[in-house]
Amino acid sequence: DIVMTQSPDSLAVSLGERATINCKSSQSVLYRSNNQNYLAWYQLKPGQPPKLLIYWASTRESGVPDRFSGSGSGTDFTLTISSLQAEDVAVYYCQQYYSTPPTFGGGTKVEIK
Amino acid sequence: QVRLQESGPGLVKPSETLSLTCTVSGGSISSYYWSWIRQPAGKGLEWIGRIYSSGSTNYNPSLNSRVSMSVDTSKNQFSLRLNSVTAADTAVYYCAREGAGYLFHYWGQGTLVTVSS
């Protein structure tokens, strides 16, 4: 199985400031034939369905605010919230869908400082 | 808008079988893969397995021997059965719909299942 490792476990950011979450995979999730990274990011809030934010490492899901962006390739990826809003308090997970079984990172809890 | 809703007992005894159903509304269950994913308290997400609308399945090898899934297209529902449960199976269980392979676009709200005597 591909192991996904996120850092940090939690971070506290002031409103309007940048939040950066890292995700590392134990092997590359870049599929050479189509040059796509099979890496997604999800947002989990208590009592709500998890929400897909980013897929193909950098493509925003429809309706996701543009303050959320994804970057990286191969084994190292980043989710950035450019200007943290109160409604962004949540736990964020990366996931690889390159191979089966799909696997998730351990999560990063984002809070307001 | 596709909506998914998990249902089933919130408490299961050790060694018994956990059974959950996911009801899909706002769209057809046909021609999609449908997954179950769980999250033990304080831990990350774990993919359990998936079923296609035709009934074909793929399971996580870590749970393969204890898992079975079924689909009822007439009711727009699919189900999970996990047998011989232990306390380690206590988790929030989510159902989800895939877009591209193993990419989960739609999720249910999740249901907590506790394994305890």
PDB file of C-alpha atoms in Angstrom:
ATOM      1  CA  ASP A   1       0.000   0.000   0.000  1.00  0.00           C
ATOM      2  CA  ILE A   2       1.120   3.578  -0.600  1.00  0.00           C
ATOM      3  CA  VAL A   3       1.629   5.357   2.717  1.00  0.00           C
ATOM      4  CA  MET A   4       0.566   9.002   2.860  1.00  0.00           C
ATOM      5  CA  THR A   5       2.243  11.180   5.498  1.00  0.00           C
ATOM      6  CA  GLN A   6       0.916  14.630   6.327  1.00  0.00           C
ATOM      7  CA  SER A   7       2.546  17.457   8.228  1.00  0.00           C
ATOM      8  CA  PRO A   8       1.957  19.162  10.512  1.00  0.00           C
ATOM      9  CA  ASP A   9      -0.628  17.306  12.567  1.00  0.00           C
ATOM     10  CA  SER A  10      -2.224  20.643  13.429  1.00  0.00           C
ATOM     11  CA  LEU A  11      -1.670  24.328  12.840  1.00  0.00           C
ATOM     12  CA  ALA A  12      -3.153  27.555  14.094  1.00  0.00           C
ATOM     13  CA  VAL A  13      -3.294  30.481  11.689  1.00  0.00           C
ATOM     14  CA  SER A  14      -4.624  34.010  12.087  1.00  0.00           C
ATOM     15  CA  LEU A  15      -7.653  35.017  10.044  1.00  0.00           C
ATOM     16  CA  GLY A  16      -6.540  36.274   6.651  1.00  0.00           C
ATOM     17  CA  GLU A  17      -3.153  34.578   6.876  1.00  0.00           C
ATOM     18  CA  ARG A  18      -1.807  31.691   4.825  1.00  0.00           C
ATOM     19  CA  ALA A  19      -2.117  28.045   5.876  1.00  0.00           C
ATOM     20  CA  THR A  20       0.116  25.406   4.307  1.00  0.00           C
ATOM     21  CA  ILE A  21      -0.322  21.647   4.648  1.00  0.00           C
ATOM     22  CA  ASN A  22       2.162  19.106   3.342  1.00  0.00           C
ATOM     23  CA  CYS A  23       1.608  15.570   2.116  1.00  0.00           C
ATOM     24  CA  LYS A  24       4.231  13.015   1.145  1.00  0.00           C
ATOM     25  CA  SER A  25       3.598   9.666  -0.519  1.00  0.00           C
ATOM     26  CA  SER A  26       5.805   6.613  -0.032  1.00  0.00           C
ATOM     27  CA  GLN A  27       6.027   6.206  -3.803  1.00  0.00           C
ATOM     28  CA  SER A  28       5.314   8.411  -6.764  1.00  0.00           C
ATOM     29  CA  VAL A  29       1.663   8.963  -7.665  1.00  0.00           C
ATOM     30  CA  LEU A  30       2.561  10.537 -11.007  1.00  0.00           C
ATOM     31  CA  TYR A  31       1.257   8.469 -13.906  1.00  0.00           C
ATOM     32  CA  ARG A  32       3.724   9.099 -16.713  1.00  0.00           C
ATOM     33  CA  SER A  33       1.411   8.163 -19.584  1.00  0.00           C
ATOM     34  CA  ASN A  34      -0.932  11.094 -18.892  1.00  0.00           C
ATOM     35  CA  ASN A  35       1.381  13.220 -16.714  1.00  0.00           C
ATOM     36  CA  GLN A  36      -1.233  13.376 -13.972  1.00  0.00           C
ATOM     37  CA  ASN A  37      -0.674  13.152 -10.239  1.00  0.00           C
ATOM     38  CA  TYR A  38      -3.329  10.944  -8.649  1.00  0.00           C
ATOM     39  CA  LEU A  39      -3.577  13.062  -5.493  1.00  0.00           C
ATOM     40  CA  ALA A  40      -6.669  14.622  -3.907  1.00  0.00           C
ATOM     41  CA  TRP A  41      -7.439  16.801  -0.884  1.00  0.00           C
ATOM     42  CA  TYR A  42     -10.566  16.627   1.282  1.00  0.00           C
ATOM     43  CA  GLN A  43     -12.012  18.838   4.006  1.00  0.00           C
ATOM     44  CA  LEU A  44     -13.794  17.263   6.983  1.00  0.00           C
ATOM     45  CA  LYS A  45     -15.987  19.218   9.359  1.00  0.00           C
ATOM     46  CA  PRO A  46     -17.962  17.669  12.244  1.00  0.00           C
ATOM     47  CA  GLY A  47     -21.509  16.740  11.288  1.00  0.00           C
ATOM     48  CA  GLN A  48     -20.956  17.411   7.600  1.00  0.00           C
ATOM     49  CA  PRO A  49     -20.147  15.133   4.678  1.00  0.00           C
ATOM     50  CA  PRO A  50     -16.469  15.232   3.750  1.00  0.00           C
ATOM     51  CA  LYS A  51     -15.844  17.580   0.849  1.00  0.00           C
ATOM     52  CA  LEU A  52     -13.550  17.033  -2.115  1.00  0.00           C
ATOM     53  CA  LEU A  53     -11.485  20.189  -2.590  1.00  0.00           C
ATOM     54  CA  ILE A  54      -8.704  19.367  -5.039  1.00  0.00           C
ATOM     55  CA  TYR A  55      -7.956  16.494  -7.416  1.00  0.00           C
ATOM     56  CA  TRP A  56      -5.182  15.781  -9.940  1.00  0.00           C
ATOM     57  CA  ALA A  57      -3.074  17.538  -7.268  1.00  0.00           C
ATOM     58  CA  SER A  58      -4.074  21.031  -8.411  1.00  0.00           C
ATOM     59  CA  THR A  59      -7.582  21.031  -9.962  1.00  0.00           C
ATOM     60  CA  ARG A  60     -10.216  22.669  -7.783  1.00  0.00           C
ATOM     61  CA  GLU A  61     -13.552  20.909  -7.502  1.00  0.00           C
ATOM     62  CA  SER A  62     -16.495  22.952  -8.774  1.00  0.00           C
ATOM     63  CA  GLY A  63     -17.614  25.505  -6.206  1.00  0.00           C
ATOM     64  CA  VAL A  64     -14.434  25.434  -4.119  1.00  0.00           C
ATOM     65  CA  PRO A  65     -13.183  28.961  -3.339  1.00  0.00           C
ATOM     66  CA  ASP A  66     -10.016  29.980  -5.158  1.00  0.00           C
ATOM     67  CA  ARG A  67      -8.215  30.626  -1.866  1.00  0.00           C
ATOM     68  CA  PHE A  68      -7.675  26.842  -1.852  1.00  0.00           C
ATOM     69  CA  SER A  69      -4.870  25.668  -4.120  1.00  0.00           C
ATOM     70  CA  GLY A  70      -2.891  22.485  -4.543  1.00  0.00           C
ATOM     71  CA  SER A  71       0.615  21.979  -5.852  1.00  0.00           C
ATOM     72  CA  GLY A  72       3.375  19.408  -6.090  1.00  0.00           C
ATOM     73  CA  SER A  73       4.290  16.363  -8.137  1.00  0.00           C
ATOM     74  CA  GLY A  74       5.614  12.845  -7.724  1.00  0.00           C
ATOM     75  CA  THR A  75       5.782  12.294  -3.982  1.00  0.00           C
ATOM     76  CA  ASP A  76       5.520  15.777  -2.437  1.00  0.00           C
ATOM     77  CA  PHE A  77       2.365  17.848  -2.366  1.00  0.00           C
ATOM     78  CA  THR A  78       0.996  20.963  -0.695  1.00  0.00           C
ATOM     79  CA  LEU A  79      -2.454  22.341   0.041  1.00  0.00           C
ATOM     80  CA  THR A  80      -2.473  26.105   0.562  1.00  0.00           C
ATOM     81  CA  ILE A  81      -5.260  28.254   1.952  1.00  0.00           C
ATOM     82  CA  SER A  82      -4.151  31.709   0.875  1.00  0.00           C
ATOM     83  CA  SER A  83      -6.283  33.731   3.285  1.00  0.00           C
ATOM     84  CA  LEU A  84      -7.794  31.703   6.101  1.00  0.00           C
ATOM     85  CA  GLN A  85     -11.473  32.269   6.813  1.00  0.00           C
ATOM     86  CA  ALA A  86     -13.400  31.179   9.883  1.00  0.00           C
ATOM     87  CA  GLU A  87     -15.315  28.615   7.860  1.00  0.00           C
ATOM     88  CA  ASP A  88     -12.050  26.891   6.884  1.00  0.00           C
ATOM     89  CA  VAL A  89     -11.600  25.451  10.387  1.00  0.00           C
ATOM     90  CA  ALA A  90     -11.574  21.727   9.659  1.00  0.00           C
ATOM     91  CA  VAL A  91      -9.388  18.681   9.299  1.00  0.00           C
ATOM     92  CA  TYR A  92      -7.764  18.244   5.892  1.00  0.00           C
ATOM     93  CA  TYR A  93      -6.732  14.931   4.353  1.00  0.00           C
ATOM     94  CA  CYS A  94      -4.707  14.051   1.306  1.00  0.00           C
ATOM     95  CA  GLN A  95      -5.481  10.851  -0.608  1.00  0.00           C
ATOM     96  CA  GLN A  96      -3.770   8.931  -3.370  1.00  0.00           C
ATOM     97  CA  TYR A  97      -5.876   7.252  -6.020  1.00  0.00           C
ATOM     98  CA  TYR A  98      -2.921   6.008  -8.071  1.00  0.00           C
ATOM     99  CA  SER A  99      -3.212   2.433  -6.891  1.00  0.00           C
ATOM    100  CA  THR A 100      -5.508   0.161  -4.935  1.00  0.00           C
ATOM    101  CA  PRO A 101      -6.249   0.327  -2.123  1.00  0.00           C
ATOM    102  CA  PRO A 102      -6.641   4.108  -2.114  1.00  0.00           C
ATOM    103  CA  THR A 103      -5.018   5.525   1.009  1.00  0.00           C
ATOM    104  CA  PHE A 104      -5.310   8.701   3.031  1.00  0.00           C
ATOM    105  CA  GLY A 105      -2.950  10.796   5.093  1.00  0.00           C
ATOM    106  CA  GLY A 106      -3.387  11.091   8.833  1.00  0.00           C
ATOM    107  CA  GLY A 107      -5.043  14.502   8.617  1.00  0.00           C
ATOM    108  CA  THR A 108      -4.099  18.067   9.544  1.00  0.00           C
ATOM    109  CA  LYS A 109      -6.297  20.059  11.885  1.00  0.00           C
ATOM    110  CA  VAL A 110      -6.524  23.751  10.996  1.00  0.00           C
ATOM    111  CA  GLU A 111      -7.579  26.194  13.703  1.00  0.00           C
ATOM    112  CA  ILE A 112      -7.764  29.940  14.173  1.00  0.00           C
ATOM    113  CA  LYS A 113      -4.951  31.537  16.154  1.00  0.00           C
TER     114      LYS A 113
ATOM    115  CA  GLN B   1     -27.667  17.227  -6.183  1.00  0.00           C
ATOM    116  CA  VAL B   2     -26.652  13.707  -5.223  1.00  0.00           C
ATOM    117  CA  ARG B   3     -27.142  12.902  -1.560  1.00  0.00           C
ATOM    118  CA  LEU B   4     -26.065   9.834   0.372  1.00  0.00           C
ATOM    119  CA  GLN B   5     -27.376   8.729   3.756  1.00  0.00           C
ATOM    120  CA  GLU B   6     -25.997   5.931   5.894  1.00  0.00           C
ATOM    121  CA  SER B   7     -28.293   3.930   8.170  1.00  0.00           C
ATOM    122  CA  GLY B   8     -27.962   1.004  10.520  1.00  0.00           C
ATOM    123  CA  PRO B   9     -27.403   0.030  14.159  1.00  0.00           C
ATOM    124  CA  GLY B  10     -25.136   2.292  16.159  1.00  0.00           C
ATOM    125  CA  LEU B  11     -24.109  -0.488  18.526  1.00  0.00           C
ATOM    126  CA  VAL B  12     -22.860  -3.952  17.616  1.00  0.00           C
ATOM    127  CA  LYS B  13     -21.616  -6.661  19.956  1.00  0.00           C
ATOM    128  CA  PRO B  14     -18.128  -8.131  19.567  1.00  0.00           C
ATOM    129  CA  SER B  15     -17.950 -11.138  17.212  1.00  0.00           C
ATOM    130  CA  GLU B  16     -21.240 -10.162  15.564  1.00  0.00           C
ATOM    131  CA  THR B  17     -21.872  -8.643  12.131  1.00  0.00           C
ATOM    132  CA  LEU B  18     -21.982  -4.939  11.379  1.00  0.00           C
ATOM    133  CA  SER B  19     -24.582  -4.082   8.726  1.00  0.00           C
ATOM    134  CA  LEU B  20     -25.042  -0.675   7.138  1.00  0.00           C
ATOM    135  CA  THR B  21     -27.046   0.620   4.210  1.00  0.00           C
ATOM    136  CA  CYS B  22     -26.457   3.716   2.106  1.00  0.00           C
ATOM    137  CA  THR B  23     -29.447   5.282   0.384  1.00  0.00           C
ATOM    138  CA  VAL B  24     -28.759   7.423  -2.678  1.00  0.00           C
ATOM    139  CA  SER B  25     -31.078  10.265  -3.660  1.00  0.00           C
ATOM    140  CA  GLY B  26     -30.934  12.923  -6.354  1.00  0.00           C
ATOM    141  CA  GLY B  27     -29.422  10.557  -8.884  1.00  0.00           C
ATOM    142  CA  SER B  28     -29.324   6.962 -10.057  1.00  0.00           C
ATOM    143  CA  ILE B  29     -27.108   4.346  -8.479  1.00  0.00           C
ATOM    144  CA  SER B  30     -26.488   2.895 -11.931  1.00  0.00           C
ATOM    145  CA  SER B  31     -23.166   3.214 -13.746  1.00  0.00           C
ATOM    146  CA  TYR B  32     -21.131   4.300 -10.749  1.00  0.00           C
ATOM    147  CA  TYR B  33     -18.789   2.791  -8.182  1.00  0.00           C
ATOM    148  CA  TRP B  34     -19.919   3.165  -4.564  1.00  0.00           C
ATOM    149  CA  SER B  35     -17.493   2.910  -1.670  1.00  0.00           C
ATOM    150  CA  TRP B  36     -17.453   2.492   2.086  1.00  0.00           C
ATOM    151  CA  ILE B  37     -14.811   4.391   4.056  1.00  0.00           C
ATOM    152  CA  ARG B  38     -14.342   4.517   7.823  1.00  0.00           C
ATOM    153  CA  GLN B  39     -12.600   6.669  10.402  1.00  0.00           C
ATOM    154  CA  PRO B  40     -11.813   5.332  13.866  1.00  0.00           C
ATOM    155  CA  ALA B  41     -11.814   7.996  16.565  1.00  0.00           C
ATOM    156  CA  GLY B  42      -8.595  10.003  16.490  1.00  0.00           C
ATOM    157  CA  LYS B  43      -7.332   8.202  13.405  1.00  0.00           C
ATOM    158  CA  GLY B  44      -7.271   8.676   9.663  1.00  0.00           C
ATOM    159  CA  LEU B  45      -9.585   7.487   6.933  1.00  0.00           C
ATOM    160  CA  GLU B  46      -9.533   3.878   5.725  1.00  0.00           C
ATOM    161  CA  TRP B  47     -11.102   2.659   2.487  1.00  0.00           C
ATOM    162  CA  ILE B  48     -13.076  -0.537   3.106  1.00  0.00           C
ATOM    163  CA  GLY B  49     -14.187  -1.434  -0.404  1.00  0.00           C
ATOM    164  CA  ARG B  50     -16.464  -0.612  -3.292  1.00  0.00           C
ATOM    165  CA  ILE B  51     -19.254  -2.032  -5.392  1.00  0.00           C
ATOM    166  CA  TYR B  52     -20.301  -1.229  -8.934  1.00  0.00           C
ATOM    167  CA  SER B  53     -23.955  -0.918  -9.814  1.00  0.00           C
ATOM    168  CA  SER B  54     -23.683  -4.283 -11.596  1.00  0.00           C
ATOM    169  CA  GLY B  55     -22.632  -5.916  -8.330  1.00  0.00           C
ATOM    170  CA  SER B  56     -18.900  -6.384  -8.928  1.00  0.00           C
ATOM    171  CA  THR B  57     -16.771  -5.633  -5.882  1.00  0.00           C
ATOM    172  CA  ASN B  58     -13.262  -4.691  -4.776  1.00  0.00           C
ATOM    173  CA  TYR B  59     -12.237  -4.905  -1.134  1.00  0.00           C
ATOM    174  CA  ASN B  60      -9.300  -3.642   0.879  1.00  0.00           C
ATOM    175  CA  PRO B  61      -7.046  -6.680   1.404  1.00  0.00           C
ATOM    176  CA  SER B  62      -6.731  -5.715   5.067  1.00  0.00           C
ATOM    177  CA  LEU B  63     -10.445  -6.455   5.557  1.00  0.00           C
ATOM    178  CA  ASN B  64     -11.117  -8.736   2.603  1.00  0.00           C
ATOM    179  CA  SER B  65     -11.934 -11.874   4.579  1.00  0.00           C
ATOM    180  CA  ARG B  66     -14.583 -10.128   6.711  1.00  0.00           C
ATOM    181  CA  VAL B  67     -16.280  -7.794   4.225  1.00  0.00           C
ATOM    182  CA  SER B  68     -19.122  -8.200   1.799  1.00  0.00           C
ATOM    183  CA  MET B  69     -21.117  -5.608  -0.130  1.00  0.00           C
ATOM    184  CA  SER B  70     -24.336  -5.727  -2.092  1.00  0.00           C
ATOM    185  CA  VAL B  71     -26.409  -3.363  -4.201  1.00  0.00           C
ATOM    186  CA  ASP B  72     -30.153  -2.999  -4.717  1.00  0.00           C
ATOM    187  CA  THR B  73     -30.698  -0.839  -7.781  1.00  0.00           C
ATOM    188  CA  SER B  74     -34.495  -0.921  -7.378  1.00  0.00           C
ATOM    189  CA  LYS B  75     -34.147   0.856  -4.030  1.00  0.00           C
ATOM    190  CA  ASN B  76     -31.125   2.960  -5.003  1.00  0.00           C
ATOM    191  CA  GLN B  77     -29.243   1.444  -2.069  1.00  0.00           C
ATOM    192  CA  PHE B  78     -26.030  -0.399  -1.398  1.00  0.00           C
ATOM    193  CA  SER B  79     -24.951  -2.183   1.739  1.00  0.00           C
ATOM    194  CA  LEU B  80     -21.955  -3.197   3.816  1.00  0.00           C
ATOM    195  CA  ARG B  81     -21.540  -6.245   6.010  1.00  0.00           C
ATOM    196  CA  LEU B  82     -18.482  -6.657   8.227  1.00  0.00           C
ATOM    197  CA  ASN B  83     -18.403  -9.837  10.254  1.00  0.00           C
ATOM    198  CA  SER B  84     -16.565 -10.914  13.396  1.00  0.00           C
ATOM    199  CA  VAL B  85     -16.247  -7.331  14.605  1.00  0.00           C
ATOM    200  CA  THR B  86     -14.013  -6.228  17.470  1.00  0.00           C
ATOM    201  CA  ALA B  87     -13.522  -2.934  19.288  1.00  0.00           C
ATOM    202  CA  ALA B  88     -11.038  -1.996  16.554  1.00  0.00           C
ATOM    203  CA  ASP B  89     -13.974  -1.744  14.145  1.00  0.00           C
ATOM    204  CA  THR B  90     -15.517   1.096  16.157  1.00  0.00           C
ATOM    205  CA  ALA B  91     -15.544   4.037  13.757  1.00  0.00           C
ATOM    206  CA  VAL B  92     -17.562   6.558  11.812  1.00  0.00           C
ATOM    207  CA  TYR B  93     -18.579   4.799   8.600  1.00  0.00           C
ATOM    208  CA  TYR B  94     -19.078   6.821   5.415  1.00  0.00           C
ATOM    209  CA  CYS B  95     -20.528   5.873   2.068  1.00  0.00           C
ATOM    210  CA  ALA B  96     -19.287   7.695  -1.011  1.00  0.00           C
ATOM    211  CA  ARG B  97     -19.638   7.852  -4.777  1.00  0.00           C
ATOM    212  CA  GLU B  98     -16.633   7.752  -7.071  1.00  0.00           C
ATOM    213  CA  GLY B  99     -16.012   9.960 -10.060  1.00  0.00           C
ATOM    214  CA  ALA B 100     -12.778   8.834 -11.674  1.00  0.00           C
ATOM    215  CA  GLY B 101     -11.324   5.695 -10.116  1.00  0.00           C
ATOM    216  CA  TYR B 102     -11.125   5.964  -6.346  1.00  0.00           C
ATOM    217  CA  LEU B 103     -11.793   9.716  -6.355  1.00  0.00           C
ATOM    218  CA  PHE B 104     -14.683  10.415  -3.984  1.00  0.00           C
ATOM    219  CA  HIS B 105     -16.876  13.271  -5.149  1.00  0.00           C
ATOM    220  CA  TYR B 106     -19.932  12.704  -2.967  1.00  0.00           C
ATOM    221  CA  TRP B 107     -20.089  11.490   0.629  1.00  0.00           C
ATOM    222  CA  GLY B 108     -22.707  10.737   3.248  1.00  0.00           C
ATOM    223  CA  GLN B 109     -22.566  12.471   6.609  1.00  0.00           C
ATOM    224  CA  GLY B 110     -21.279   9.343   8.275  1.00  0.00           C
ATOM    225  CA  THR B 111     -22.670   7.123  11.007  1.00  0.00           C
ATOM    226  CA  LEU B 112     -20.941   6.120  14.217  1.00  0.00           C
ATOM    227  CA  VAL B 113     -20.830   2.405  14.902  1.00  0.00           C
ATOM    228  CA  THR B 114     -19.593   1.307  18.304  1.00  0.00           C
ATOM    229  CA  VAL B 115     -18.546  -2.275  18.970  1.00  0.00           C
ATOM    230  CA  SER B 116     -19.179  -3.064  22.598  1.00  0.00           C
ATOM    231  CA  SER B 117     -20.889  -5.662  24.743  1.00  0.00           C
TER     232      SER B 117
END
